[in-house]
């Protein structure tokens, strides 16, 4: 069976997305930025984990990798046009949106 270009690109993207998500997870664990337990988020929802990106600031390479990976995933999954509002950080300052916004703007 010969695959078309679109099907090949889709399969390659799915493999890349899995790789990026695994790498982000590994970096979060190595930097003690992910905690497991019972947490209540600012929205009031319960979560079995909490991600504290402040732990990654001391490693610019880690922060850059996470920002680049998440930017790539968002842009590929929902598209550049629809992702514009995603980068707005309505609550307290977070280290990720400025880095991601910079990455998004360069695309």
PDB file of C-alpha atoms in Angstrom, residues 10-69:
ATOM      1  CA  UNK A  10       0.341  12.886   9.730  1.00  0.00           C
ATOM      2  CA  UNK A  11       2.161   9.766  10.896  1.00  0.00           C
ATOM      3  CA  UNK A  12       5.485  11.593  11.239  1.00  0.00           C
ATOM      4  CA  UNK A  13       3.777  14.340  13.266  1.00  0.00           C
ATOM      5  CA  UNK A  14       2.140  11.805  15.604  1.00  0.00           C
ATOM      6  CA  UNK A  15       5.533  10.235  16.309  1.00  0.00           C
ATOM      7  CA  UNK A  16       7.152  13.636  16.840  1.00  0.00           C
ATOM      8  CA  UNK A  17       4.330  14.718  19.167  1.00  0.00           C
ATOM      9  CA  UNK A  18       4.778  11.633  21.340  1.00  0.00           C
ATOM     10  CA  UNK A  19       8.541  12.269  21.475  1.00  0.00           C
ATOM     11  CA  UNK A  20       8.033  15.939  22.444  1.00  0.00           C
ATOM     12  CA  UNK A  21       5.505  15.085  25.156  1.00  0.00           C
ATOM     13  CA  UNK A  22       7.818  12.437  26.623  1.00  0.00           C
ATOM     14  CA  UNK A  23      10.754  14.849  26.637  1.00  0.00           C
ATOM     15  CA  UNK A  24       8.686  17.552  28.359  1.00  0.00           C
ATOM     16  CA  UNK A  25       7.612  15.007  30.968  1.00  0.00           C
ATOM     17  CA  UNK A  26      11.187  13.887  31.569  1.00  0.00           C
ATOM     18  CA  UNK A  27      12.371  17.494  31.931  1.00  0.00           C
ATOM     19  CA  UNK A  28       9.555  18.311  34.361  1.00  0.00           C
ATOM     20  CA  UNK A  29      10.462  15.287  36.494  1.00  0.00           C
ATOM     21  CA  UNK A  30      14.231  16.020  36.407  1.00  0.00           C
ATOM     22  CA  UNK A  31      13.586  19.611  37.524  1.00  0.00           C
ATOM     23  CA  UNK A  32      11.125  18.602  40.269  1.00  0.00           C
ATOM     24  CA  UNK A  33       8.507  20.693  38.485  1.00  0.00           C
ATOM     25  CA  UNK A  34       5.748  18.086  38.566  1.00  0.00           C
ATOM     26  CA  UNK A  35       4.191  16.973  41.818  1.00  0.00           C
ATOM     27  CA  UNK A  36       1.776  14.096  42.256  1.00  0.00           C
ATOM     28  CA  UNK A  37      -0.980  14.016  44.858  1.00  0.00           C
ATOM     29  CA  UNK A  38      -4.383  15.603  45.394  1.00  0.00           C
ATOM     30  CA  UNK A  39      -4.441  19.244  44.311  1.00  0.00           C
ATOM     31  CA  UNK A  40      -7.188  21.801  43.920  1.00  0.00           C
ATOM     32  CA  UNK A  41      -6.408  24.144  41.050  1.00  0.00           C
ATOM     33  CA  UNK A  42      -7.233  27.854  40.895  1.00  0.00           C
ATOM     34  CA  UNK A  43     -10.296  26.933  38.820  1.00  0.00           C
ATOM     35  CA  UNK A  44     -11.565  24.806  41.702  1.00  0.00           C
ATOM     36  CA  UNK A  45     -11.069  21.558  39.780  1.00  0.00           C
ATOM     37  CA  UNK A  46      -9.258  18.645  41.390  1.00  0.00           C
ATOM     38  CA  UNK A  47      -6.086  17.299  39.817  1.00  0.00           C
ATOM     39  CA  UNK A  48      -3.853  14.294  40.580  1.00  0.00           C
ATOM     40  CA  UNK A  49      -0.786  16.373  39.684  1.00  0.00           C
ATOM     41  CA  UNK A  50       0.531  19.940  39.767  1.00  0.00           C
ATOM     42  CA  UNK A  51       3.073  21.485  37.389  1.00  0.00           C
ATOM     43  CA  UNK A  52       5.219  24.242  38.889  1.00  0.00           C
ATOM     44  CA  UNK A  53       7.141  25.816  35.987  1.00  0.00           C
ATOM     45  CA  UNK A  54       8.985  28.094  38.396  1.00  0.00           C
ATOM     46  CA  UNK A  55      11.238  25.102  39.073  1.00  0.00           C
ATOM     47  CA  UNK A  56      12.465  25.159  35.468  1.00  0.00           C
ATOM     48  CA  UNK A  57      13.548  28.817  35.385  1.00  0.00           C
ATOM     49  CA  UNK A  58      16.999  27.999  36.750  1.00  0.00           C
ATOM     50  CA  UNK A  59      17.673  25.974  33.612  1.00  0.00           C
ATOM     51  CA  UNK A  60      17.245  28.131  30.486  1.00  0.00           C
ATOM     52  CA  UNK A  61      17.856  25.141  28.219  1.00  0.00           C
ATOM     53  CA  UNK A  62      15.072  23.222  29.949  1.00  0.00           C
ATOM     54  CA  UNK A  63      12.706  26.188  29.796  1.00  0.00           C
ATOM     55  CA  UNK A  64      13.477  26.736  26.134  1.00  0.00           C
ATOM     56  CA  UNK A  65      12.945  23.061  25.301  1.00  0.00           C
ATOM     57  CA  UNK A  66       9.581  23.000  27.104  1.00  0.00           C
ATOM     58  CA  UNK A  67       8.451  26.258  25.464  1.00  0.00           C
ATOM     59  CA  UNK A  68       9.524  25.125  21.992  1.00  0.00           C
ATOM     60  CA  UNK A  69       7.898  21.720  22.395  1.00  0.00           C
TER      61      UNK A  69
END
